[in-house]
Coordinates of N, CA and C in Angstrom, one line a residue:
A1 N 0.9 -1.5 -0.1 CA -0.2 0.0 0.1 C 1.1 1.2 -0.1
V2 N 0.9 2.4 -0.8 CA 1.4 3.3 -0.8 C 0.5 4.4 -0.2
S3 N 1.0 5.5 0.1 CA 0.1 6.5 0.7 C 0.3 7.7 0.0
L4 N -0.7 7.7 -1.1 CA -0.9 8.5 -1.9 C -1.7 9.6 -1.6
G5 N -2.7 9.0 -1.0 CA -4.0 10.4 -0.4 C -3.0 11.2 0.4
A6 N -2.4 10.9 1.2 CA -1.5 11.7 2.7 C -1.0 12.9 1.9
A7 N 0.0 12.0 0.5 CA 0.5 13.0 0.0 C -0.1 14.1 -1.1
R8 N -1.7 13.3 -1.1 CA -1.7 15.1 -2.1 C -2.5 15.5 -1.3
R9 N -3.2 15.3 0.3 CA -3.1 16.4 1.3 C -1.8 17.3 1.4
A10 N -1.0 16.6 1.6 CA 0.4 18.0 1.9 C 0.8 18.0 0.4
G11 N 0.3 18.3 -0.2 CA 0.6 19.4 -1.4 C 1.7 18.3 -2.4
V12 N 2.3 17.3 -2.3 CA 3.4 16.5 -2.8 C 3.3 15.8 -4.0
Y13 N 1.5 15.7 -4.2 CA 1.6 15.4 -5.4 C 0.1 16.4 -5.9
P14 N -0.1 16.5 -6.9 CA -1.9 17.2 -7.4 C -3.0 16.3 -7.1
S15 N -3.9 16.8 -6.5 CA -5.2 16.3 -6.4 C -5.6 15.4 -7.2
D16 N -5.5 15.4 -8.4 CA -5.7 14.5 -9.4 C -4.7 13.5 -9.9
Y17 N -4.0 13.7 -9.5 CA -2.6 12.4 -9.3 C -3.0 10.9 -9.2
H18 N -2.8 10.6 -10.1 CA -2.8 8.8 -10.0 C -1.2 7.8 -10.2
L19 N -1.7 6.7 -9.4 CA -0.3 6.3 -9.8 C -0.7 4.7 -10.6
T20 N 0.0 4.8 -11.4 CA -0.8 3.4 -11.8 C 0.4 2.5 -11.7
P21 N 1.1 1.6 -10.9 CA 1.4 0.5 -10.7 C 1.9 -0.2 -12.3
C22 N 3.1 -0.3 -11.9 CA 3.8 -1.2 -12.9 C 3.4 -2.4 -12.3
A23 N 2.9 -3.9 -13.5 CA 3.0 -5.1 -13.1 C 4.2 -5.5 -12.2
A24 N 3.6 -6.7 -12.0 CA 5.8 -7.8 -10.9 C 5.4 -8.1 -12.1
V25 N 7.1 -8.5 -12.4 CA 7.5 -9.7 -13.3 C 7.4 -10.9 -11.7
Q26 N 8.4 -10.7 -10.9 CA 9.1 -11.5 -10.2 C 8.5 -11.1 -8.5
G27 N 8.3 -11.3 -7.6 CA 8.9 -10.7 -6.1 C 10.4 -11.3 -5.9
M28 N 10.5 -10.5 -5.1 CA 12.3 -11.0 -4.6 C 11.8 -10.8 -3.0
D29 N 12.7 -11.5 -2.1 CA 12.6 -12.5 -0.7 C 14.2 -11.8 0.1
D30 N 14.1 -11.7 0.6 CA 15.2 -11.6 1.4 C 16.2 -12.5 1.3
G31 N 17.3 -11.8 1.1 CA 18.3 -13.5 0.4 C 18.3 -13.4 -0.5
D32 N 17.3 -13.6 -1.6 CA 17.2 -13.8 -3.5 C 18.6 -13.4 -3.3
T33 N 19.1 -13.8 -4.5 CA 20.2 -13.1 -5.2 C 20.0 -13.2 -6.6
I34 N 20.4 -11.9 -7.5 CA 20.0 -11.7 -8.7 C 21.2 -11.8 -9.6
A35 N 22.0 -12.2 -10.5 CA 23.0 -12.4 -11.2 C 22.6 -11.2 -12.2
V36 N 24.2 -10.3 -12.2 CA 24.3 -9.2 -13.8 C 25.7 -9.8 -14.0
G37 N 25.4 -11.1 -14.9 CA 26.6 -10.9 -15.6 C 27.6 -11.9 -14.3
D38 N 28.8 -11.0 -13.7 CA 30.1 -11.9 -12.8 C 29.4 -11.3 -11.7
L39 N 28.7 -10.4 -11.3 CA 28.2 -9.8 -10.3 C 27.4 -10.3 -10.2
K40 N 26.6 -9.8 -8.4 CA 25.7 -11.1 -7.7 C 24.6 -9.2 -7.3
L41 N 23.6 -9.6 -6.7 CA 23.0 -8.4 -6.0 C 22.3 -9.1 -5.1
R42 N 22.5 -9.3 -3.9 CA 22.0 -9.6 -3.1 C 20.4 -9.1 -1.7
V43 N 19.5 -9.5 -1.9 CA 18.4 -8.5 -1.5 C 18.2 -8.7 -0.5
I44 N 18.0 -7.6 0.6 CA 18.1 -7.2 2.1 C 16.7 -6.3 2.4
D45 N 16.1 -7.7 3.2 CA 14.9 -6.7 3.9 C 15.4 -5.6 4.7
T46 N 14.9 -4.2 4.4 CA 14.5 -2.6 4.9 C 13.8 -2.2 5.7
P47 N 13.0 -2.5 6.2 CA 11.7 -2.4 6.7 C 12.4 -0.8 7.2
G48 N 11.7 0.4 7.1 CA 11.3 1.4 8.3 C 11.1 2.7 7.6
H49 N 11.4 3.2 6.4 CA 10.6 4.1 5.8 C 9.6 3.7 5.2
A50 N 9.2 2.5 4.7 CA 8.6 2.2 4.6 C 8.2 0.6 4.9
A51 N 6.9 0.1 4.8 CA 7.0 -1.3 5.7 C 7.0 -2.6 4.4
V52 N 7.2 -2.6 3.4 CA 7.9 -3.0 2.4 C 8.9 -2.7 1.8
H53 N 10.2 -2.4 2.1 CA 11.6 -1.8 1.2 C 13.0 -2.6 1.4
Q54 N 12.8 -2.9 0.7 CA 14.8 -3.6 0.8 C 15.8 -2.8 -0.5
S55 N 16.9 -3.7 0.1 CA 17.9 -3.1 -0.2 C 18.9 -3.8 -1.2
F56 N 19.7 -3.5 -1.9 CA 20.6 -4.5 -2.6 C 21.8 -4.4 -3.0
L57 N 22.5 -5.8 -1.9 CA 24.2 -5.3 -2.1 C 25.2 -6.3 -3.4
L58 N 26.0 -5.2 -4.0 CA 26.6 -5.6 -4.7 C 27.7 -6.7 -4.3
S59 N 27.9 -7.5 -4.6 CA 29.4 -8.1 -4.4 C 30.0 -8.3 -6.0
G60 N 30.8 -9.1 -6.4 CA 31.9 -9.4 -7.2 C 32.8 -8.4 -8.0
D61 N 32.7 -7.7 -7.3 CA 33.7 -6.1 -8.2 C 34.4 -5.8 -6.6
T62 N 35.1 -5.4 -7.2 CA 36.6 -4.6 -6.0 C 36.1 -3.8 -5.2
R63 N 34.9 -3.1 -5.5 CA 34.2 -2.3 -4.3 C 33.0 -2.7 -4.1
P64 N 32.7 -3.6 -3.3 CA 30.9 -3.7 -3.0 C 30.1 -2.8 -2.8
A65 N 29.2 -3.0 -2.9 CA 28.6 -1.7 -3.0 C 26.6 -2.0 -2.0
L66 N 26.5 -0.7 -1.6 CA 24.9 -0.9 -0.7 C 23.8 0.3 -1.9
F67 N 22.9 -0.5 -3.0 CA 21.6 0.3 -3.3 C 20.9 0.4 -2.0
G68 N 20.6 1.6 -1.4 CA 19.8 1.4 -0.1 C 18.5 2.3 -0.4
G69 N 18.4 1.9 -1.5 CA 17.3 3.3 -1.7 C 17.0 4.3 -1.2
D70 N 15.8 4.7 0.0 CA 15.7 5.1 1.5 C 15.9 5.0 2.5
V71 N 16.7 4.3 2.8 CA 17.1 3.4 4.1 C 18.1 4.1 4.9
V72 N 18.9 5.0 4.5 CA 19.9 5.7 4.7 C 20.5 6.8 4.1
F73 N 21.1 8.2 4.2 CA 21.2 9.1 2.8 C 22.3 9.4 3.6
H74 N 23.5 10.3 2.7 CA 24.7 10.9 3.1 C 24.9 11.6 4.2
G75 N 25.8 11.1 4.9 CA 25.6 12.0 6.5 C 24.5 11.1 8.1
G76 N 24.1 10.4 6.9 CA 23.4 9.7 8.3 C 22.4 9.9 8.6
R77 N 21.5 10.5 7.2 CA 20.3 10.4 7.2 C 19.2 9.8 6.6
V78 N 18.0 10.5 7.5 CA 17.1 9.4 7.4 C 15.8 10.0 6.7
L79 N 14.4 9.2 5.8 CA 13.9 9.7 5.9 C 12.6 9.2 6.2
L80 N 11.7 10.1 7.8 CA 10.7 9.5 8.0 C 9.5 10.9 7.1
L81 N 8.4 9.3 7.7 CA 7.5 10.1 6.5 C 6.1 10.3 7.8
N82 N 5.4 10.8 7.4 CA 3.8 10.5 8.4 C 2.9 10.0 8.1
T83 N 3.4 8.6 7.8 CA 2.2 7.3 7.3 C 2.3 6.1 7.9
P84 N 1.4 5.5 7.9 CA 1.0 4.4 8.4 C 2.1 3.4 8.6
D85 N 2.9 3.1 6.9 CA 3.6 2.3 6.8 C 5.6 2.5 7.5
C86 N 5.4 3.8 7.7 CA 6.8 4.2 8.2 C 7.4 4.2 10.3
S87 N 8.1 3.2 10.3 CA 8.8 3.2 11.5 C 9.6 3.2 11.8
I88 N 10.0 4.1 12.7 CA 11.4 4.4 13.0 C 12.1 3.2 14.1
S89 N 11.7 2.2 14.8 CA 11.7 1.1 15.2 C 11.9 0.1 13.9
D90 N 11.3 -0.3 13.4 CA 11.6 -1.1 12.2 C 13.7 -0.7 11.2
L91 N 13.1 1.3 10.8 CA 14.5 1.7 10.8 C 15.3 1.3 11.7
G92 N 15.2 1.2 12.6 CA 16.6 1.0 13.7 C 17.4 -0.4 13.4
R93 N 16.4 -1.3 13.6 CA 16.8 -2.5 13.5 C 17.1 -2.9 11.7
S94 N 16.7 -1.8 10.9 CA 17.3 -2.4 9.6 C 19.0 -1.9 9.6
L95 N 18.5 -0.4 9.8 CA 20.2 -0.1 9.8 C 21.0 -1.4 11.0
A96 N 21.1 -1.4 11.8 CA 21.7 -2.6 12.2 C 21.6 -3.6 11.9
R97 N 21.2 -4.1 11.5 CA 20.9 -5.2 10.3 C 22.6 -5.0 9.0
L98 N 22.7 -3.5 8.6 CA 23.2 -3.1 7.7 C 24.5 -3.1 8.1
R99 N 24.7 -2.8 9.2 CA 26.5 -2.2 9.8 C 26.8 -3.9 10.0
D100 N 26.4 -5.0 10.1 CA 27.2 -6.3 9.4 C 27.5 -6.6 8.5
E101 N 26.6 -5.7 7.2 CA 27.1 -6.1 5.6 C 28.8 -5.4 5.7
A102 N 29.3 -6.3 4.5 CA 30.8 -6.0 4.0 C 30.4 -4.6 2.5
F103 N 30.6 -3.5 2.6 CA 30.4 -2.5 1.5 C 31.1 -1.4 1.7
E104 N 31.6 -1.0 0.7 CA 32.5 0.3 0.6 C 32.0 1.1 0.3
A105 N 30.9 1.1 -1.1 CA 29.8 2.3 -1.7 C 28.9 2.1 -1.0
L106 N 28.2 3.3 -1.2 CA 27.0 3.7 -1.2 C 26.0 4.6 -2.2
F107 N 25.1 3.6 -2.2 CA 24.2 4.6 -3.5 C 22.6 4.9 -2.7
P108 N 22.3 5.8 -2.3 CA 20.9 5.7 -1.9 C 20.5 6.4 -3.1
G109 N 18.6 6.2 -3.1 CA 17.5 6.3 -3.7 C 17.8 7.9 -4.0
H110 N 18.1 8.7 -3.2 CA 18.3 10.6 -3.2 C 19.4 10.9 -2.7
G111 N 20.0 12.6 -3.6 CA 21.2 13.0 -2.9 C 22.4 12.3 -3.5
A112 N 23.7 12.7 -2.4 CA 25.1 12.3 -2.8 C 25.0 10.7 -2.6
V113 N 26.1 10.2 -3.6 CA 26.7 9.2 -3.1 C 28.4 9.1 -2.5
S114 N 28.5 7.9 -2.0 CA 30.1 7.8 -1.3 C 30.4 6.4 -2.1
L115 N 31.5 6.7 -2.8 CA 31.8 5.9 -3.2 C 33.1 5.0 -2.0
Q116 N 33.2 5.4 -1.2 CA 34.0 5.4 -0.2 C 33.6 5.1 1.2
R117 N 34.3 4.6 1.7 CA 33.0 4.5 3.3 C 31.8 4.9 3.2
G118 N 31.1 3.6 2.8 CA 29.5 3.7 2.4 C 29.0 3.6 4.0
R119 N 29.4 2.7 4.6 CA 29.2 2.7 6.2 C 29.1 3.8 6.9
L120 N 30.0 4.3 6.6 CA 30.1 5.6 7.6 C 29.0 5.9 8.0
H121 N 27.9 5.9 6.6 CA 27.0 7.0 6.1 C 25.6 6.0 7.6
V122 N 26.0 4.7 7.4 CA 24.8 3.6 8.2 C 25.4 3.7 9.9
E123 N 26.5 4.2 9.7 CA 27.2 3.8 11.9 C 26.8 5.6 12.1
A124 N 26.6 6.5 11.3 CA 26.4 7.8 11.7 C 24.7 7.8 12.1
A125 N 23.8 7.3 11.5 CA 22.3 6.9 11.6 C 22.3 6.2 12.9
L126 N 23.1 4.7 12.9 CA 23.0 3.8 14.3 C 23.4 4.8 15.4
E127 N 24.6 5.5 15.3 CA 25.2 6.7 16.8 C 23.8 7.2 17.4
A128 N 22.5 7.9 16.6 CA 22.0 8.6 17.2 C 21.0 8.2 17.6
F129 N 20.6 6.4 17.4 CA 19.3 5.7 17.4 C 20.0 4.6 19.1
E130 N 21.9 5.0 19.2 CA 21.9 4.5 20.1 C 22.1 5.5 21.2
R131 N 21.7 7.0 21.0 CA 21.9 8.2 21.8 C 20.1 8.0 22.4
M132 N 19.2 8.0 21.9 CA 17.8 7.0 21.9 C 17.3 8.4 21.0
G133 N 18.0 9.1 20.5 CA 17.6 9.9 19.6 C 17.0 9.3 17.8
V134 N 17.2 10.3 17.3 CA 16.6 10.2 15.7 C 18.0 10.7 15.2
P135 N 18.2 10.1 13.5 CA 18.9 10.5 12.6 C 18.5 11.9 12.2
P136 N 19.4 12.6 12.1 CA 19.2 14.4 11.3 C 18.0 14.0 9.9
P137 N 17.0 14.6 9.7 CA 16.2 14.4 8.8 C 17.2 14.5 7.2
F138 N 16.5 14.0 6.0 CA 17.0 14.1 4.8 C 15.5 15.1 3.7
L139 N 16.2 16.1 3.6 CA 15.0 16.8 3.3 C 15.8 17.4 1.5

C-alpha cells in the first residue's frame, strides 16, 4: 500500500494525480540473489521508511556496494514520513542489520552517493539511535 492520499493532502502531488503501478514480473524475498554478469545483487529487507522496503548488496566487484533506496542517506540522514507504514523502530533494526554487511560504496535513492566508506553513513545514523535519538532528516 502507498500513502498517495496523504501525499496529495500534503501538496506533494496534485489532487488529481493517480499512480498506475507497473505489473510485477517476479517478487523478491530477503536473501534472494540476482546475477548480473559476474556480479551478484543480494536482496536485504530493510523496512522502516516503508513497511516493504528492500536494499541490494552488490558483490563480485573490487568495491562492494549497497543500493539502499531510502533506508539511509549521505551523512547518516533518514527520511521519516507521517504515513501508516513508516516505522522508526523498524528503521533502527534495518540499520543495525546493515552494520554487519561489508560494503564500500553507498548509493541511496536520493542525494549524494559515497564511493568510499559508505558504511560510515549507516554508523552515523545508528549512533543517533544508540543515544535514544533520531538521525537528522533528509530534506
